[in-house]
Amino acid sequence: REVEHGGQRALRVVVDVLHDPAVVVSNRRCVYSNLAFESVFGYAPGAPLQLQSLAIDEDRQPLELLIRTTTPSARATLTLTTHEGQQLSCELTAVSIEWDREPATLVLIRDLTEHRRAARILEESEARLRQVIDLVPHFIFAKDRQGRFILVNQAVAATYGTTVENLLGKTDADFNADPEQVAQFLRDDLEVIESGAPKIVPQEAITDSDGKVHLLRTMKIPFTLSRSGEAAVLGVSTDIT
């Protein structure tokens, strides 16, 4: 019995420290909820509540089935309503547990509304950035350590006779027929990445898709990819031909 009580206390601690709402459901009633659940949904811990009552009409049966699952865990995306009547799109994960020596279900709730809003804002921001850099007549690009383009604007794509989408993941060698130019680009890129210091190239040559040579003045600065933490180089070039 002490082991059982100790296990439940440990589970209670885990539930309490979760940033996302969580409830324990037994016999169709919420027998425990954490502070995050109170913060998001407005129901105090211990309030008499059936989780199914929070679901919109069409989602009540799927939620009932989720809670009653006998699998170790199950997941569903449903719409729940807060105490104030706000509807939230949520991802629910149901985990079969034991609570007070009775079969129960731990339901973890992830509010997708804020995540989706943040994703939408990020997409809009990226779209605005894309529009701005494509309007700039100068070359704007970023490359990883292998020389692959991870960001590029329309000016670079037009010079190489291709599209922005087709340039991403490729290198200068895929579009530039002059191996010496390609090798010099890569040497400068690696110098900036490894030194962590900016570099100004007063004059460098690039051959376009028609075989015409352009002279560029280029600034390269080091930066770090936000998702992977990988070192990369960001460049801006002005055609001074």
Short mmCIF file of C-alpha atoms in Angstrom, two decimals:
data_model
loop_
_atom_site.label_atom_id
_atom_site.label_comp_id
_atom_site.label_asym_id
_atom_site.label_seq_id
_atom_site.Cartn_x
_atom_site.Cartn_y
_atom_site.Cartn_z
CA ARG A 1 0.00 0.00 0.00
CA GLU A 2 2.85 2.39 0.81
CA VAL A 3 4.35 1.61 -2.62
CA GLU A 4 1.02 2.39 -4.24
CA HIS A 5 0.64 5.64 -2.31
CA GLY A 6 4.24 6.58 -3.07
CA GLY A 7 3.69 5.95 -6.77
CA GLN A 8 0.57 8.10 -6.76
CA ARG A 9 2.38 10.91 -4.92
CA ALA A 10 5.15 10.80 -7.52
CA LEU A 11 2.60 10.91 -10.33
CA ARG A 12 0.83 13.84 -8.64
CA VAL A 13 4.12 15.76 -8.51
CA VAL A 14 4.76 15.09 -12.20
CA VAL A 15 1.25 16.25 -13.14
CA ASP A 16 1.58 19.38 -10.99
CA VAL A 17 4.79 20.56 -12.68
CA LEU A 18 3.49 20.13 -16.23
CA HIS A 19 3.15 23.38 -18.16
CA ASP A 20 0.21 21.97 -20.12
CA PRO A 21 -3.21 21.24 -18.54
CA ALA A 22 -3.66 17.71 -17.21
CA VAL A 23 -6.52 15.90 -15.50
CA VAL A 24 -7.04 12.47 -14.00
CA VAL A 25 -10.38 10.90 -14.96
CA SER A 26 -11.89 8.00 -13.01
CA ASN A 27 -15.45 6.71 -13.41
CA ARG A 28 -16.07 9.52 -15.91
CA ARG A 29 -15.25 12.21 -13.32
CA CYS A 30 -12.22 14.46 -13.05
CA VAL A 31 -10.66 13.42 -9.76
CA TYR A 32 -7.53 15.53 -10.05
CA SER A 33 -6.31 18.45 -12.16
CA ASN A 34 -3.21 20.62 -12.17
CA LEU A 35 -2.82 24.38 -11.94
CA ALA A 36 -2.29 24.68 -15.69
CA PHE A 37 -5.77 23.22 -16.20
CA GLU A 38 -7.20 25.84 -13.84
CA SER A 39 -5.27 28.61 -15.60
CA VAL A 40 -6.42 27.64 -19.10
CA PHE A 41 -9.94 26.34 -18.48
CA GLY A 42 -10.93 28.26 -15.37
CA TYR A 43 -11.94 25.31 -13.19
CA ALA A 44 -10.42 25.10 -9.72
CA PRO A 45 -8.73 21.84 -8.67
CA GLY A 46 -11.29 19.55 -7.06
CA ALA A 47 -14.28 21.17 -8.76
CA PRO A 48 -16.93 18.54 -9.68
CA LEU A 49 -16.51 18.16 -13.41
CA GLN A 50 -16.88 15.71 -16.25
CA LEU A 51 -14.27 16.33 -18.90
CA GLN A 52 -16.76 15.36 -21.59
CA SER A 53 -18.86 18.41 -20.68
CA LEU A 54 -16.07 20.66 -21.98
CA ALA A 55 -16.18 19.18 -25.48
CA ILE A 56 -18.32 20.69 -28.22
CA ASP A 57 -21.26 18.48 -29.22
CA GLU A 58 -19.61 16.66 -32.10
CA ASP A 59 -16.49 15.93 -30.06
CA ARG A 60 -18.12 14.48 -26.95
CA GLN A 61 -18.34 10.92 -28.22
CA PRO A 62 -14.73 10.89 -29.51
CA LEU A 63 -13.62 12.26 -26.12
CA GLU A 64 -15.61 9.56 -24.31
CA LEU A 65 -13.95 6.88 -26.42
CA LEU A 66 -10.54 8.45 -25.80
CA ILE A 67 -11.02 8.41 -22.02
CA ARG A 68 -12.29 4.84 -22.03
CA THR A 69 -9.40 3.53 -24.13
CA THR A 70 -7.69 0.42 -22.83
CA THR A 71 -4.53 0.98 -24.85
CA PRO A 72 -1.45 2.32 -23.01
CA SER A 73 -2.01 5.69 -24.68
CA ALA A 74 -4.23 7.27 -27.32
CA ARG A 75 -4.38 10.69 -28.95
CA ALA A 76 -6.99 12.92 -30.58
CA THR A 77 -7.45 16.54 -31.63
CA LEU A 78 -10.71 17.94 -30.24
CA THR A 79 -12.32 21.28 -29.42
CA LEU A 80 -12.83 22.04 -25.71
CA THR A 81 -14.64 24.98 -24.13
CA THR A 82 -13.32 26.97 -21.18
CA HIS A 83 -15.42 28.08 -18.21
CA GLU A 84 -15.74 31.50 -19.91
CA GLY A 85 -17.00 29.90 -23.14
CA GLN A 86 -13.87 30.24 -25.24
CA GLN A 87 -13.35 27.33 -27.65
CA LEU A 88 -9.84 25.93 -27.88
CA SER A 89 -8.46 23.46 -30.38
CA CYS A 90 -6.59 20.92 -28.26
CA GLU A 91 -4.49 17.81 -28.72
CA LEU A 92 -5.43 15.29 -26.03
CA THR A 93 -3.28 12.34 -25.04
CA ALA A 94 -4.92 9.73 -22.80
CA VAL A 95 -2.71 7.43 -20.73
CA SER A 96 -4.06 4.49 -18.74
CA ILE A 97 -2.96 4.70 -15.08
CA GLU A 98 -4.05 3.60 -11.62
CA TRP A 99 -5.38 6.21 -9.17
CA ASP A 100 -6.48 5.39 -5.64
CA ARG A 101 -6.03 1.73 -6.61
CA GLU A 102 -8.67 2.14 -9.32
CA PRO A 103 -8.26 2.16 -13.12
CA ALA A 104 -8.08 5.74 -14.33
CA THR A 105 -6.99 7.85 -17.28
CA LEU A 106 -4.47 10.66 -17.25
CA VAL A 107 -5.46 13.16 -19.94
CA LEU A 108 -2.74 15.56 -21.10
CA ILE A 109 -4.11 18.59 -22.95
CA ARG A 110 -2.05 20.68 -25.36
CA ASP A 111 -3.67 23.93 -26.43
CA LEU A 112 -3.10 24.14 -30.18
CA THR A 113 -4.80 27.51 -30.51
CA GLU A 114 -1.76 29.48 -29.37
CA HIS A 115 0.61 27.20 -31.26
CA ARG A 116 -1.36 27.68 -34.46
CA ARG A 117 -1.57 31.44 -33.92
CA ALA A 118 2.18 31.59 -33.36
CA ALA A 119 2.75 29.45 -36.47
CA ARG A 120 0.51 31.72 -38.52
CA ILE A 121 2.33 34.83 -37.29
CA LEU A 122 5.66 33.20 -38.14
CA GLU A 123 4.44 32.28 -41.63
CA GLU A 124 3.21 35.84 -42.21
CA SER A 125 6.52 37.23 -40.97
CA GLU A 126 8.48 34.90 -43.26
CA ALA A 127 6.26 35.88 -46.20
CA ARG A 128 6.93 39.57 -45.55
CA LEU A 129 10.66 38.89 -45.27
CA ARG A 130 10.56 36.95 -48.54
CA GLN A 131 8.76 39.83 -50.26
CA VAL A 132 11.27 42.36 -48.98
CA ILE A 133 14.44 40.47 -49.91
CA ASP A 134 13.07 39.63 -53.35
CA LEU A 135 12.49 43.34 -54.05
CA VAL A 136 16.11 44.13 -53.21
CA PRO A 137 18.26 44.17 -56.40
CA HIS A 138 21.38 43.05 -54.51
CA PHE A 139 22.28 39.42 -53.91
CA ILE A 140 21.12 38.17 -50.50
CA PHE A 141 22.03 34.63 -49.54
CA ALA A 142 22.93 32.31 -46.70
CA LYS A 143 24.87 29.07 -46.89
CA ASP A 144 25.81 26.26 -44.55
CA ARG A 145 29.30 24.86 -44.03
CA GLN A 146 28.97 22.67 -47.14
CA GLY A 147 28.16 25.69 -49.30
CA ARG A 148 24.47 24.78 -49.68
CA PHE A 149 22.04 27.66 -50.04
CA ILE A 150 19.66 27.84 -47.08
CA LEU A 151 18.36 31.31 -47.96
CA VAL A 152 18.50 33.11 -51.29
CA ASN A 153 16.65 35.93 -52.98
CA GLN A 154 15.30 36.39 -56.49
CA ALA A 155 18.36 38.38 -57.65
CA VAL A 156 20.66 35.38 -57.07
CA ALA A 157 18.18 32.99 -58.69
CA ALA A 158 17.85 35.23 -61.77
CA THR A 159 21.63 35.39 -62.18
CA TYR A 160 21.86 31.62 -62.13
CA GLY A 161 18.85 31.26 -64.45
CA THR A 162 16.73 29.31 -61.99
CA THR A 163 14.19 29.76 -59.21
CA VAL A 164 14.60 30.44 -55.51
CA GLU A 165 13.03 27.07 -54.72
CA ASN A 166 15.46 25.24 -57.00
CA LEU A 167 18.48 26.95 -55.47
CA LEU A 168 17.73 25.92 -51.90
CA GLY A 169 19.81 22.94 -50.85
CA LYS A 170 22.08 23.33 -53.89
CA THR A 171 25.54 24.89 -54.16
CA ASP A 172 27.18 27.37 -56.51
CA ALA A 173 28.80 24.41 -58.26
CA ASP A 174 25.37 23.26 -59.46
CA PHE A 175 24.89 26.49 -61.45
CA ASN A 176 28.28 28.11 -61.97
CA ALA A 177 30.52 26.61 -64.67
CA ASP A 178 33.68 28.30 -63.35
CA PRO A 179 35.30 26.00 -60.74
CA GLU A 180 37.75 28.70 -59.58
CA GLN A 181 34.92 31.09 -58.71
CA VAL A 182 33.07 28.33 -56.87
CA ALA A 183 36.18 27.34 -54.92
CA GLN A 184 36.85 30.96 -53.91
CA PHE A 185 33.25 31.42 -52.74
CA LEU A 186 33.57 28.36 -50.52
CA ARG A 187 36.95 29.42 -49.12
CA ASP A 188 35.58 32.81 -48.12
CA ASP A 189 32.45 31.24 -46.64
CA LEU A 190 34.44 28.81 -44.51
CA GLU A 191 36.83 31.55 -43.38
CA VAL A 192 33.89 33.55 -42.02
CA ILE A 193 32.24 30.51 -40.41
CA GLU A 194 35.42 29.28 -38.75
CA SER A 195 36.73 32.68 -37.63
CA GLY A 196 33.37 34.01 -36.52
CA ALA A 197 34.36 37.37 -38.00
CA PRO A 198 32.77 39.31 -40.86
CA LYS A 199 34.63 39.68 -44.13
CA ILE A 200 34.36 42.22 -46.92
CA VAL A 201 35.37 41.04 -50.38
CA PRO A 202 36.07 44.24 -52.35
CA GLN A 203 35.74 42.49 -55.70
CA GLU A 204 34.85 39.00 -56.81
CA ALA A 205 33.58 37.53 -60.06
CA ILE A 206 30.49 35.42 -60.72
CA THR A 207 29.45 33.87 -64.03
CA ASP A 208 25.73 33.95 -64.77
CA SER A 209 23.64 31.38 -66.66
CA ASP A 210 24.40 33.12 -70.00
CA GLY A 211 28.16 32.95 -69.44
CA LYS A 212 28.47 36.66 -68.63
CA VAL A 213 30.87 37.59 -65.83
CA HIS A 214 29.71 40.07 -63.17
CA LEU A 215 31.88 41.80 -60.59
CA LEU A 216 30.55 41.89 -57.06
CA ARG A 217 31.39 43.66 -53.83
CA THR A 218 30.39 41.26 -51.05
CA MET A 219 30.02 41.39 -47.30
CA LYS A 220 29.84 38.07 -45.45
CA ILE A 221 28.94 37.73 -41.78
CA PRO A 222 28.71 34.67 -39.52
CA PHE A 223 25.40 33.59 -37.98
CA THR A 224 23.86 30.54 -36.38
CA LEU A 225 20.88 28.59 -37.68
CA SER A 226 18.10 29.00 -35.12
CA ARG A 227 16.78 25.43 -35.28
CA SER A 228 19.95 23.37 -35.46
CA GLY A 229 22.50 25.72 -33.94
CA GLU A 230 24.73 25.06 -36.95
CA ALA A 231 27.20 27.75 -37.98
CA ALA A 232 26.47 29.40 -41.32
CA VAL A 233 27.30 32.50 -43.36
CA LEU A 234 25.05 35.32 -44.50
CA GLY A 235 26.07 37.36 -47.53
CA VAL A 236 25.04 40.53 -49.34
CA SER A 237 26.57 41.31 -52.73
CA THR A 238 26.34 44.44 -54.89
CA ASP A 239 26.94 44.23 -58.64
CA ILE A 240 29.72 46.75 -59.41
CA THR A 241 30.32 45.64 -63.00
#
